[in-house]
Short mmCIF file of C-alpha atoms in Angstrom, two decimals:
data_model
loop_
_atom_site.label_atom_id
_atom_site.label_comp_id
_atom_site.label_asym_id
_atom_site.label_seq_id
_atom_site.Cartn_x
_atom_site.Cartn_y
_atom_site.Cartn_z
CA UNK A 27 34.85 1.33 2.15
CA UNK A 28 33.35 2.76 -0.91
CA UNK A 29 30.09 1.32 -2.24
CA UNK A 30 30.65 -0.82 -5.09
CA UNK A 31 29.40 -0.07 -8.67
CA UNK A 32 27.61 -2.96 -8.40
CA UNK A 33 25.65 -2.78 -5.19
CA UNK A 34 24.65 1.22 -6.44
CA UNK A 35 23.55 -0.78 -9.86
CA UNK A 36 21.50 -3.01 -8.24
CA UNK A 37 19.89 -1.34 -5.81
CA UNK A 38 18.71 1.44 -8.68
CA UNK A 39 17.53 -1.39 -10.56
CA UNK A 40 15.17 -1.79 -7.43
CA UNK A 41 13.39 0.58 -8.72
CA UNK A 42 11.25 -1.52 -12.20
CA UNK A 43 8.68 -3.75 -10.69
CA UNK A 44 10.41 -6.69 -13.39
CA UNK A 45 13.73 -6.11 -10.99
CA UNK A 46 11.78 -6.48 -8.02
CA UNK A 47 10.41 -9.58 -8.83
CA UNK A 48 13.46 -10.94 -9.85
CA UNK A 49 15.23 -10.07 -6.88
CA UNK A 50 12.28 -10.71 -4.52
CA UNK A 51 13.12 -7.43 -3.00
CA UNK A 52 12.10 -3.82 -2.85
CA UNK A 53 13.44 -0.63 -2.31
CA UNK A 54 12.17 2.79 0.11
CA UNK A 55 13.63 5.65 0.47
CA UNK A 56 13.55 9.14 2.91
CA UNK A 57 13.61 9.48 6.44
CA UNK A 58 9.84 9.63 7.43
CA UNK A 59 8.57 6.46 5.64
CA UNK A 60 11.98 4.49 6.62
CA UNK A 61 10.96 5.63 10.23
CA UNK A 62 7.21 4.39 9.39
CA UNK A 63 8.01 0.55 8.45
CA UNK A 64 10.95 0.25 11.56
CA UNK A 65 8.13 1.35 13.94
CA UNK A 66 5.60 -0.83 12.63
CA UNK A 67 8.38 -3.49 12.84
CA UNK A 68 8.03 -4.13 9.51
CA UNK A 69 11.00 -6.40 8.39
CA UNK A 70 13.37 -4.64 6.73
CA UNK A 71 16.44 -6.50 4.96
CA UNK A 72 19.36 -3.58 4.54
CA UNK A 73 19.24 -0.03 5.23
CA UNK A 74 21.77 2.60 3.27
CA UNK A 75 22.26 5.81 5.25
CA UNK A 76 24.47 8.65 5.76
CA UNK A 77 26.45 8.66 9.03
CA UNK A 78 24.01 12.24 10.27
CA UNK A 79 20.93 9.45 9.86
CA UNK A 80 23.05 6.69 11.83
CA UNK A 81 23.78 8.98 14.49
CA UNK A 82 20.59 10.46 14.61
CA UNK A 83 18.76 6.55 15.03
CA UNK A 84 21.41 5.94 17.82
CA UNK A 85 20.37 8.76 19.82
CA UNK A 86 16.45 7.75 20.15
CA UNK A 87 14.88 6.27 23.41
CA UNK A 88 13.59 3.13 21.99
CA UNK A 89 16.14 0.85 19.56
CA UNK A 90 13.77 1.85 16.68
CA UNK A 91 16.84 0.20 14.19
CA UNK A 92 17.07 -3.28 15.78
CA UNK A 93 12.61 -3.36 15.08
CA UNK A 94 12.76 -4.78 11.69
CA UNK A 95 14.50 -7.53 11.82
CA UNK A 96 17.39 -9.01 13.86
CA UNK A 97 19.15 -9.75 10.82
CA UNK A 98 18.97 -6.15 9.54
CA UNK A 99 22.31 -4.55 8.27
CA UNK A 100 22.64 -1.25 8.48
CA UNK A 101 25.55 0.40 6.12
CA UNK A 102 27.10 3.58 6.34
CA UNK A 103 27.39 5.58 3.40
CA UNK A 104 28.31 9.44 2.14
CA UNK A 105 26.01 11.31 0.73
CA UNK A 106 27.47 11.83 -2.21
CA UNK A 107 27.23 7.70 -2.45
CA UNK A 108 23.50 8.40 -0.98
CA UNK A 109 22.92 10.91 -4.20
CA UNK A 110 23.85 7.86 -6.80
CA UNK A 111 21.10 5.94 -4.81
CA UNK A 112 18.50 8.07 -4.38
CA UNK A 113 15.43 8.53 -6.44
CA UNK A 114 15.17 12.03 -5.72
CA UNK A 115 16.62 15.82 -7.18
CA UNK A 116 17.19 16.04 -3.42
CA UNK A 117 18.65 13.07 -1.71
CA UNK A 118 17.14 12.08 1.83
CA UNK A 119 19.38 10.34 4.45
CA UNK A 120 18.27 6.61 4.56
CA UNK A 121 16.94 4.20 1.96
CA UNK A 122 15.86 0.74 2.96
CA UNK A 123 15.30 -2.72 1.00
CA UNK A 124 12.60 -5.27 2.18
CA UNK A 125 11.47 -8.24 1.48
CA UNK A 126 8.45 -8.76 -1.51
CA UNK A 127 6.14 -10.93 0.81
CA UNK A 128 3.04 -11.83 -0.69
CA UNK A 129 0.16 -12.94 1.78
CA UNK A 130 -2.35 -15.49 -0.18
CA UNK A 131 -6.09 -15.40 0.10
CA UNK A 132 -7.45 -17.67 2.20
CA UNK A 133 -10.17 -19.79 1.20
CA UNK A 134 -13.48 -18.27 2.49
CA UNK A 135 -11.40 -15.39 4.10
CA UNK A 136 -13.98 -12.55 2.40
CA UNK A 137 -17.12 -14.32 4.16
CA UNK A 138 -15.66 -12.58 7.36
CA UNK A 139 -15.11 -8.94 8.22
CA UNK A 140 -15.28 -5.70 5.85
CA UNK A 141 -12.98 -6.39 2.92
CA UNK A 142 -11.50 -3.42 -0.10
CA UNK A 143 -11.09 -4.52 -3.23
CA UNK A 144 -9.65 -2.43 -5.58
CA UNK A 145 -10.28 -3.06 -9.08
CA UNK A 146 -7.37 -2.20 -11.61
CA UNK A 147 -6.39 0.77 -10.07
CA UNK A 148 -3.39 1.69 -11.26
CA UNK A 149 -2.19 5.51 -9.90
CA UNK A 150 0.01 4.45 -7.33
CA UNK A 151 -0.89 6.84 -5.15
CA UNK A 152 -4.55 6.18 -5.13
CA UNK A 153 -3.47 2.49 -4.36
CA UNK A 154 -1.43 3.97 -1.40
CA UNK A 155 -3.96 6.38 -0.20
CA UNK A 156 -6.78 3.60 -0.34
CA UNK A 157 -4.43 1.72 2.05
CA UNK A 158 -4.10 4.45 4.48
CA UNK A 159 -7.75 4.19 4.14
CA UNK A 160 -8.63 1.05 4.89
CA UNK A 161 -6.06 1.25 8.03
CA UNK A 162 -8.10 4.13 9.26
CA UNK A 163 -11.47 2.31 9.45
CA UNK A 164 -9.80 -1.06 10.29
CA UNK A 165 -10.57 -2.51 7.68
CA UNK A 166 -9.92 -6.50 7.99
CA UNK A 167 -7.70 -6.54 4.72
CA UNK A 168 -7.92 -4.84 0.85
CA UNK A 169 -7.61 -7.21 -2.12
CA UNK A 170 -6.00 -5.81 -5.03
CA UNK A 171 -6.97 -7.18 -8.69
CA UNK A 172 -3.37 -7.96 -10.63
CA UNK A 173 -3.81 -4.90 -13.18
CA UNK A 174 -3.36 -2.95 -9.70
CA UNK A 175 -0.71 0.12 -9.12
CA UNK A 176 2.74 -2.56 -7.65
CA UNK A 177 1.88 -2.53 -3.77
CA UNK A 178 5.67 -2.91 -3.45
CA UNK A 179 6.51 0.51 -5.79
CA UNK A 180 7.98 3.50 -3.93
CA UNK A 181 5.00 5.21 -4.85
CA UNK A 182 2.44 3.62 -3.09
CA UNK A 183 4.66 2.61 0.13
CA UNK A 184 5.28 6.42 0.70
CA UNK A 185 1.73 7.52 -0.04
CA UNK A 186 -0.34 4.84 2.21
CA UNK A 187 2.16 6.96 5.15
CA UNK A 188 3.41 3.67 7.13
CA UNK A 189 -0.13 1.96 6.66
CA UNK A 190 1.22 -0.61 3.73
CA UNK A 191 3.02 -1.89 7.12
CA UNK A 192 -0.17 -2.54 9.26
CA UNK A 193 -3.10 -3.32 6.27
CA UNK A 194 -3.45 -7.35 5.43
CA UNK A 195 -3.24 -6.81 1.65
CA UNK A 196 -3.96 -9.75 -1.14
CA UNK A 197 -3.62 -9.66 -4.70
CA UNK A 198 -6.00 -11.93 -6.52
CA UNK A 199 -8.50 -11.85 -9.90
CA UNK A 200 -11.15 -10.40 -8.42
CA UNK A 201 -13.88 -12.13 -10.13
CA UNK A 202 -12.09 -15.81 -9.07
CA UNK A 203 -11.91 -14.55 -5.97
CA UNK A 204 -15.74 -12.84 -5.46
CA UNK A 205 -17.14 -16.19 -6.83
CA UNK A 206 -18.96 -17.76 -4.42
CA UNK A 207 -18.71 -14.98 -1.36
CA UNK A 208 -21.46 -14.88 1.09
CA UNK A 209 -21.46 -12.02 1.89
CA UNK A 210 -22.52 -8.46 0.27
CA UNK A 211 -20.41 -7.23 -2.68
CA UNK A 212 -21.10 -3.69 -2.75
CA UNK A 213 -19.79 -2.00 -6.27
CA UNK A 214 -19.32 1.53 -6.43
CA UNK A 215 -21.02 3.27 -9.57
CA UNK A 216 -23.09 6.16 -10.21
CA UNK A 217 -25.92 4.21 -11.59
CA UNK A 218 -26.25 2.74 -7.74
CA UNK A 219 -28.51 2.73 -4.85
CA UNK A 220 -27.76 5.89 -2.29
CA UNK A 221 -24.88 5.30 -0.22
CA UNK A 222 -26.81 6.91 2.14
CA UNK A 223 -29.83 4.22 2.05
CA UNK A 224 -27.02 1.11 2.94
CA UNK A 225 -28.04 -1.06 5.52
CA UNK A 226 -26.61 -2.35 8.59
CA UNK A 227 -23.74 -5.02 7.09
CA UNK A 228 -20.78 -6.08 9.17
CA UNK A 229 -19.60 -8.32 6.70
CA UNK A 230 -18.93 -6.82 3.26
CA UNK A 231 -16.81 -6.42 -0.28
CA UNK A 232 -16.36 -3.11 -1.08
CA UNK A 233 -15.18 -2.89 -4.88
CA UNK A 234 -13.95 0.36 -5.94
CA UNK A 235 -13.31 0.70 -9.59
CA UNK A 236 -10.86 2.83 -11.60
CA UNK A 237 -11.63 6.31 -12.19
CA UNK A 238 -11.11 5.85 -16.53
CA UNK A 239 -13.21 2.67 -16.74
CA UNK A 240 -15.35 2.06 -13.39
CA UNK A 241 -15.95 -1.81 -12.63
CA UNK A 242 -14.63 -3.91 -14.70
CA UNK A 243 -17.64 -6.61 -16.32
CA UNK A 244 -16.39 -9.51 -14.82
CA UNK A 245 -16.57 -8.19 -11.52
CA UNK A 246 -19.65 -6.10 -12.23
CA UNK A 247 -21.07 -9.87 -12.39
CA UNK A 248 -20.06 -10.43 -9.02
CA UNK A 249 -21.78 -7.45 -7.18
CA UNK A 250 -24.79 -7.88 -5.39
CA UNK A 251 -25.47 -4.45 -5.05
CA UNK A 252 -24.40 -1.03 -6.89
CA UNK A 253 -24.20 1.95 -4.58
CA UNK A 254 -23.25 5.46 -5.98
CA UNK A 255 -22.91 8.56 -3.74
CA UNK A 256 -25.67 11.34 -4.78
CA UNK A 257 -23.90 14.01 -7.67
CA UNK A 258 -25.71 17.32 -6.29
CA UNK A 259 -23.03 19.34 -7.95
CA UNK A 260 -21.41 19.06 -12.20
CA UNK A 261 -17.94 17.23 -11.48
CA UNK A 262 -18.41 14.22 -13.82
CA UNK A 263 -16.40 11.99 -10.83
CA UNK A 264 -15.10 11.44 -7.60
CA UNK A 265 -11.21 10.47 -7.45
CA UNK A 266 -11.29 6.56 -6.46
CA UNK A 267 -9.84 7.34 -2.86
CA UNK A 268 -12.77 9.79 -1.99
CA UNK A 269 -15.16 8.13 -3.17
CA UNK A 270 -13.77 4.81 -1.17
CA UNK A 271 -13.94 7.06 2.25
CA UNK A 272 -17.33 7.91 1.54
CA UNK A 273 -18.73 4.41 1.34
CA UNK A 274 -16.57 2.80 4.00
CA UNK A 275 -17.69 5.38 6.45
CA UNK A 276 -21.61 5.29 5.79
CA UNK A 277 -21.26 1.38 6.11
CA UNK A 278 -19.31 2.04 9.12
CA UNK A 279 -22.17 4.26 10.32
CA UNK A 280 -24.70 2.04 10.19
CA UNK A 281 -22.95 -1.26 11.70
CA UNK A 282 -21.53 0.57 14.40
#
């Protein structure tokens, strides 16, 4: 049965963060990332695919389909249906919808563990890479201020590479939420201490700023201490996500 006008109409619409929030839903598309969220179980609501991607998810040992939810429907389309879909020049084989789930912030949650909070970042693919960040180090969950890159836009799914299924993310003001931590709030900015210098801290904020602005001043209030990784070169900056791995890893370092 063809797909209706309607169903291609709303699933493009997916696409605007103002028709994901209406719908509650969001939409991912090619055959990697798809792969990604059904192996981290992630719970998947529909999946649109050719009959060659169908076929293909049939074949493999484990029932890699049947991992995101039980209630998952999987519908068969052609790809010339799969081209009126996609959001690529070149169509992939398989585009998914999910469900916008949005974890609050539990009260003194920050006190414990190492925490990321990014601060109005807005490049989606900073936003994703700092996810596949903080999965890398373990990091117990990243916050993201509301001026933040969507964590649900195609953009940032595919560039945190399967890690927006396995990172604890919150969205929150920042400054709200820093009021009244315990714990360390460690802002990146190049008027800061050596990163190199940090002491041994198992419990932590680390606030990474935008790359146009820095911290904003609101959360600049919050931070109990400004750390900046030594310039020995002329670039004027580090892009957000580097500079994010450098930090996280000396801190690592020294808490073992």
């Amino acid at each position: 049965m063809p797909l209706p006008k309607a169903e291609i109409t709303r699933l493009r619409a997916l696409r605007e963060k103002k028709h994901r929030e209406a719908a509650g839903l969001f939409v991912i598309e090619g055959e990697k990332v798809v792969g990604e969220l059904l192996a981290a179980t992630f719970p998947l609501f529909e999946i649109y695919a050719t009959e060659a991607w169908v076929e293909l998810e049939r074949g493999r040992p484990r029932p890699r389909s049947a991992a995101g939810s039980p209630h998952l429907q999987i519908h068969t389309i052609t790809p010339d249906e799969m081209a009126r879909l996609s959001h690529y020049p070149t169509p992939s084989s398989v585009l998914a919808v999910g469900k916008i789930v949005r974890t609050p912030l539990a009260a003194g949650a920050l006190d414990h563990g190492l925490t990321l909070a990014l601060d109005g970042i807005q490049d989606p693919g900073n936003v994703g890479t700092l996810l596949r960040l903080a999965d890398w180090f373990a990091l117990d969950r990243v916050l993201l201020s509301p001026d933040c890159a969507d964590l649900f836009s195609q953009k940032v799914i595919n560039a945190s590479m399967g890690s927006f299924a396995r990172v604890t993310v919150h969205t929150a003001p920042l400054a709200e939420a820093l009021a009244g931590v315990r714990v360390p709030v460690l802002g990146c900015d190049l008027q800061g201490d050596n990163v190199h210098a940090l002491k041994h801290c198992r419990d932590a904020v680390i606030v990474i700023g935008s790359e146009g602005r820095g911290l904003s001043p609101a959360v600049q209030a919050c931070v109990t201490q400004r750390v900046t990784i030594p310039r020995l070169g002329g670039a004027e900056s580090l892009n957000a996500a580097i500079a994010a791995a450098i930090v996280i890893d000396n801190l690592k370092r020294v808490t073992g």
